[in-house]
XYZ file of C-alpha atoms in Angstrom:
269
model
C 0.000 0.000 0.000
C 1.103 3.475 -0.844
C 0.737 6.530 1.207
C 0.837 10.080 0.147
C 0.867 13.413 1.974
C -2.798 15.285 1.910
C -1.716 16.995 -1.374
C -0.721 13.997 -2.884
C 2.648 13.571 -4.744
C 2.618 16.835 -6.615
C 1.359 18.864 -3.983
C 4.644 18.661 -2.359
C 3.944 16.468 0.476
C 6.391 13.557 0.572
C 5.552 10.028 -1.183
C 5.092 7.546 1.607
C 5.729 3.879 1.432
C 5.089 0.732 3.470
C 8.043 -1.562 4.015
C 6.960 -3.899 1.216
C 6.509 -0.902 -1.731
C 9.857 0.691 -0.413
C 11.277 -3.050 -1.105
C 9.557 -3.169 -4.837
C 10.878 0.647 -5.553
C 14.366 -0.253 -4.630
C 14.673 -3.990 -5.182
C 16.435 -4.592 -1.829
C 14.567 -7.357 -0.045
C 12.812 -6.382 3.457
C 15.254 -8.187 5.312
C 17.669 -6.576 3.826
C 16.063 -3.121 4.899
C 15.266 -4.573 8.275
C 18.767 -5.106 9.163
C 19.871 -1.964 8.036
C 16.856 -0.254 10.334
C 18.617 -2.170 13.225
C 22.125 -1.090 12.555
C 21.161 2.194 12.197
C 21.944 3.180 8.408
C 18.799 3.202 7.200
C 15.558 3.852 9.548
C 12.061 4.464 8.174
C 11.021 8.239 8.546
C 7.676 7.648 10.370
C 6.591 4.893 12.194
C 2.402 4.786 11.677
C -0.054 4.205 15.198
C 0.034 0.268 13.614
C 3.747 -0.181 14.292
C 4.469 -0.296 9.783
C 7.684 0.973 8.883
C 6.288 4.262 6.452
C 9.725 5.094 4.298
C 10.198 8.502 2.295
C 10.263 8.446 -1.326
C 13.764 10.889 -0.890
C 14.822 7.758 0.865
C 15.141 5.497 -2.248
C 18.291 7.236 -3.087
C 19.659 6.753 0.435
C 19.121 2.931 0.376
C 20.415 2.681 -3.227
C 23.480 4.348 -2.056
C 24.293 2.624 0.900
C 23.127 -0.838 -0.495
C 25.608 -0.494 -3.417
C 28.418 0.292 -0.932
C 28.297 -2.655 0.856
C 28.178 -4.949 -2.518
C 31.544 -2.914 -2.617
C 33.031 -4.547 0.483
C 32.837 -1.450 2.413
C 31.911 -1.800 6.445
C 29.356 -0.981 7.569
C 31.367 2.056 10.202
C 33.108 3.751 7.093
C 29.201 4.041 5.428
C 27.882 5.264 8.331
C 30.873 8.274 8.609
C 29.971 8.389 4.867
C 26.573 9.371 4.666
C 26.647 11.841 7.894
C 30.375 13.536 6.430
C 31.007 16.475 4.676
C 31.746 16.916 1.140
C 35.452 16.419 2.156
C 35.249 13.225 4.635
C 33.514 11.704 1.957
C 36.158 12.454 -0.644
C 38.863 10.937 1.749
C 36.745 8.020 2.684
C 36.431 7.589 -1.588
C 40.251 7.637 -1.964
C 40.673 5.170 0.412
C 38.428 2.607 -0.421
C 39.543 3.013 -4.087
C 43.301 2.066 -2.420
C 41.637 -0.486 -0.659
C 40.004 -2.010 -3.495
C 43.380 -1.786 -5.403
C 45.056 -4.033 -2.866
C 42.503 -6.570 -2.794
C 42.450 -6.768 -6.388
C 46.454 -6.809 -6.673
C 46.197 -9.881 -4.011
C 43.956 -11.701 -6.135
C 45.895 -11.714 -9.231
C 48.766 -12.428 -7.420
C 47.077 -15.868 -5.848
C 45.434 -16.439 -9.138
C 49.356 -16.018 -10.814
C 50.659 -18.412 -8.132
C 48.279 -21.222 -8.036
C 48.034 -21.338 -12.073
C 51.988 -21.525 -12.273
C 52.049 -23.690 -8.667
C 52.526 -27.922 -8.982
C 53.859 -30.585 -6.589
C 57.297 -29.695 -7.593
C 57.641 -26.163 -6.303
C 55.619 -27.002 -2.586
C 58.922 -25.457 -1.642
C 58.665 -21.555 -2.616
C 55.697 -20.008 -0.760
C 54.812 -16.457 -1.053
C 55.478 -13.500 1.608
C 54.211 -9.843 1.266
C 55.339 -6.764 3.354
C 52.182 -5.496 3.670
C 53.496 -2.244 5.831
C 56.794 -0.298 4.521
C 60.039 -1.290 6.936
C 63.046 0.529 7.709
C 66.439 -1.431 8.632
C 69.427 -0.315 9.790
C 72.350 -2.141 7.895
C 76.208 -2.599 9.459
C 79.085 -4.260 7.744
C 78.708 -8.496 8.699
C 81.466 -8.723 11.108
C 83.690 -11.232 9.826
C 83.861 -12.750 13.436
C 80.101 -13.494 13.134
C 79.777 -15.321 9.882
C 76.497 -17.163 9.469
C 76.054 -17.850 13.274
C 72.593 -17.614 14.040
C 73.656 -17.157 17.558
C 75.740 -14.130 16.940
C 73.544 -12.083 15.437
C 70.819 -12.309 18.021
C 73.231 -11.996 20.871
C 72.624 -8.924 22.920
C 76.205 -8.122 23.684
C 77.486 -8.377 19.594
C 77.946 -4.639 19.741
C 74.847 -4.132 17.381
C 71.893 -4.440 18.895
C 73.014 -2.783 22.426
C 73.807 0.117 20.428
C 70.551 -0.046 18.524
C 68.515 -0.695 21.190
C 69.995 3.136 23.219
C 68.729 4.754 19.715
C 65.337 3.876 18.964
C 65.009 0.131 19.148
C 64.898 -2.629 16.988
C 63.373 -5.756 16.416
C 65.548 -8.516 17.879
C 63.473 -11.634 16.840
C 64.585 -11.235 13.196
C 67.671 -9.698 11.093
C 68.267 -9.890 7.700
C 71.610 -10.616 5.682
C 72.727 -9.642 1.980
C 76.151 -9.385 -0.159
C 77.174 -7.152 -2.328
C 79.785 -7.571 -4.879
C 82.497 -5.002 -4.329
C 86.077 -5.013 -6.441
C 85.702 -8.882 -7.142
C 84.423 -9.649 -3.649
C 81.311 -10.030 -1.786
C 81.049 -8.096 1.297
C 77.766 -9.142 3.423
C 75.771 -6.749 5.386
C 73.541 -7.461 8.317
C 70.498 -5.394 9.152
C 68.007 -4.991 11.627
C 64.453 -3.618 11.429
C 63.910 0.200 12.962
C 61.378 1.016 15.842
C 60.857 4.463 15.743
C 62.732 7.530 14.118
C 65.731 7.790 15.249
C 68.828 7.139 13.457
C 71.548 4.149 15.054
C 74.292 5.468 16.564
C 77.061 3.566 15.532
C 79.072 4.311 12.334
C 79.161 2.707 8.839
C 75.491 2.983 9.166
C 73.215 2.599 6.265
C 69.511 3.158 7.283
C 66.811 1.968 4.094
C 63.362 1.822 3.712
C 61.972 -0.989 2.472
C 58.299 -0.059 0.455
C 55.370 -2.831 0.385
C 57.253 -5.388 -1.359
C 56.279 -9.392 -2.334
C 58.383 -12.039 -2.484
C 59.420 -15.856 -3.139
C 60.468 -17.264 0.306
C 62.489 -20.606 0.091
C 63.426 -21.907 3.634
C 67.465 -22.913 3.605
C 70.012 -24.553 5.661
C 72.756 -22.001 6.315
C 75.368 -24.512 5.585
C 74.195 -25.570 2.226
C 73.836 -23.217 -0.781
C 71.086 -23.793 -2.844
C 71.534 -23.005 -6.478
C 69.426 -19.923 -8.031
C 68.748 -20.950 -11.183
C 66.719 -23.889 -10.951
C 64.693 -21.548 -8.304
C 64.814 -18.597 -10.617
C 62.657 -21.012 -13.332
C 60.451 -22.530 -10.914
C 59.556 -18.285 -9.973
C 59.085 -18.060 -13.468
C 56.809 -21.139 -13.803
C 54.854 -19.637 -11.086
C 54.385 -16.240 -13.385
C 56.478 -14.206 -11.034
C 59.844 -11.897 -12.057
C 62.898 -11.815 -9.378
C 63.587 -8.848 -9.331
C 65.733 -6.679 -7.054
C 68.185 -8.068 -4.087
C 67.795 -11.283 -2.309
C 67.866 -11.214 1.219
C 68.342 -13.555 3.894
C 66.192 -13.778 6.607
C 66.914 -14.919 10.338
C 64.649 -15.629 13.216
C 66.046 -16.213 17.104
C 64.011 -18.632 17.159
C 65.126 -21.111 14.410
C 68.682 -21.561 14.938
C 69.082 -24.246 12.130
C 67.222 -22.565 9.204
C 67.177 -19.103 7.551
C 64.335 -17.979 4.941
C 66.158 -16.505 1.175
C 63.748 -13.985 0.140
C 63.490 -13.073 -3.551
C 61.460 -9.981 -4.351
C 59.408 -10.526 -7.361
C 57.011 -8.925 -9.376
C 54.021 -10.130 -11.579
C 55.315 -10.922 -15.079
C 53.598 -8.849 -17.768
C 52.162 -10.526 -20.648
C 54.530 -10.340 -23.472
């Protein structure tokens, strides 16, 4: 049943609906609009002396808008500071879900790339994302400390003490890389910043690290496993190495270390 003002539609008086037309007018089911009475986003502007829901024809637009932002994976909070924001809140709220949808989007074509190129053989290489930007502190690899585990979690290596007076760092896990410098390879060791302060020690190199993906293959430190073969398997898997590997240590796994290859999604050629 429809209701309209005492002038009728044209008169001016709003065009009022039951529960059911409201439901017919914007295709949303009454459950649907029932829930979204409960939760607040969408309540009925009068309620008649019978207890029926009476919506506003200006309220089609409403429930169009909010029902179509929540078939776009956004919560329920973010439409509610939506529809009561300004102009600008909504245009933030907007850029954000747009980034949002971006990243969700980028991490399903990533596991669609991986499972396509992914068989029995390569149950090795898994895949690891930085999903937040990290900054590490890098030192020269004493030569003293080698590959032992051990070493480079011990509190007293001159590293981390030092690290720890100026701004912290994460001591669970440190990460290793060589460079090739005048025929040689010279490794550096590098700990992940808490904070913004700079390390105090010298022959300092402080980087940051942006959201980055890559090909983890768990290692034993005293074997070296040979790149190419893992190279084509990356490639099988529709993934690009690209940039410089990095060895990753955990206090907590003395016998193991994780290489981690930073890859990209291969373009189609």
């Amino acid at each position: 049943m429809t209701l309209t003002g005492p002038n009728g539609p044209e008169g001016g008086a709003p065009l009022m609906m039951t529960i059911s037309v409201f439901s017919e007018q914007t295709g949303l089911r009454p459950k649907t609009l029932r829930y979204y009475e409960e939760i607040g986003l969408l309540v009925p502007n009068v309620r008649a002396a019978n207890g029926y829901r009476q919506y506003e024809d200006n309220q089609i637009e409403s429930a169009l808008l909010i029902h179509s932002l929540r078939q776009a994976d956004v919560g329920i909070a973010d439409i509610r500071r939506f529809m009561a924001g300004d102009w600008s809140e909504q245009d933030q709220l907007l850029q954000r879900w747009r980034e949002e949808a971006e990243a969700r989007m980028l991490s399903l074509q990533i596991a669609r790339q991986f499972l396509q190129g992914f068989h029995p053989r390569t149950r090795h290489l898994r895949l690891v994302r930085w999903e937040k930007p990290k900054k590490i502190a890098w030192f020269p690899l004493p030569k003293e400390m080698g590959t032992s585990i051990a070493r480079m979690f011990d509190p007293n290596n001159g590293l981390i003490d030092r690290l720890a007076l100026s701004g912290g760092a994460t001591i669970r896990t440190c990460y290793v890389h060589y460079e090739e410098t005048q025929g040689r390879f010279d490794g550096k060791i590098g700990y992940e910043m808490l904070g913004d302060k700079e390390p105090l020690l010298g022959r300092t190199t402080v980087t940051k690290h942006p959201q980055t993906l890559f090909v983890a293959i768990e290692c034993n430190p005293d074997r070296s496993a040979p790149c190419q073969p893992v190279f084509a398997s990356i490639r099988e898997c529709g993934f690009e190495p690209v940039g410089t590997l990095l060895r990753q240590y955990s206090a907590e796994r003395k016998d193991r270390y994780t290489l981690l290859i930073p890859v990209m999604l291969q373009t189609p050629s």
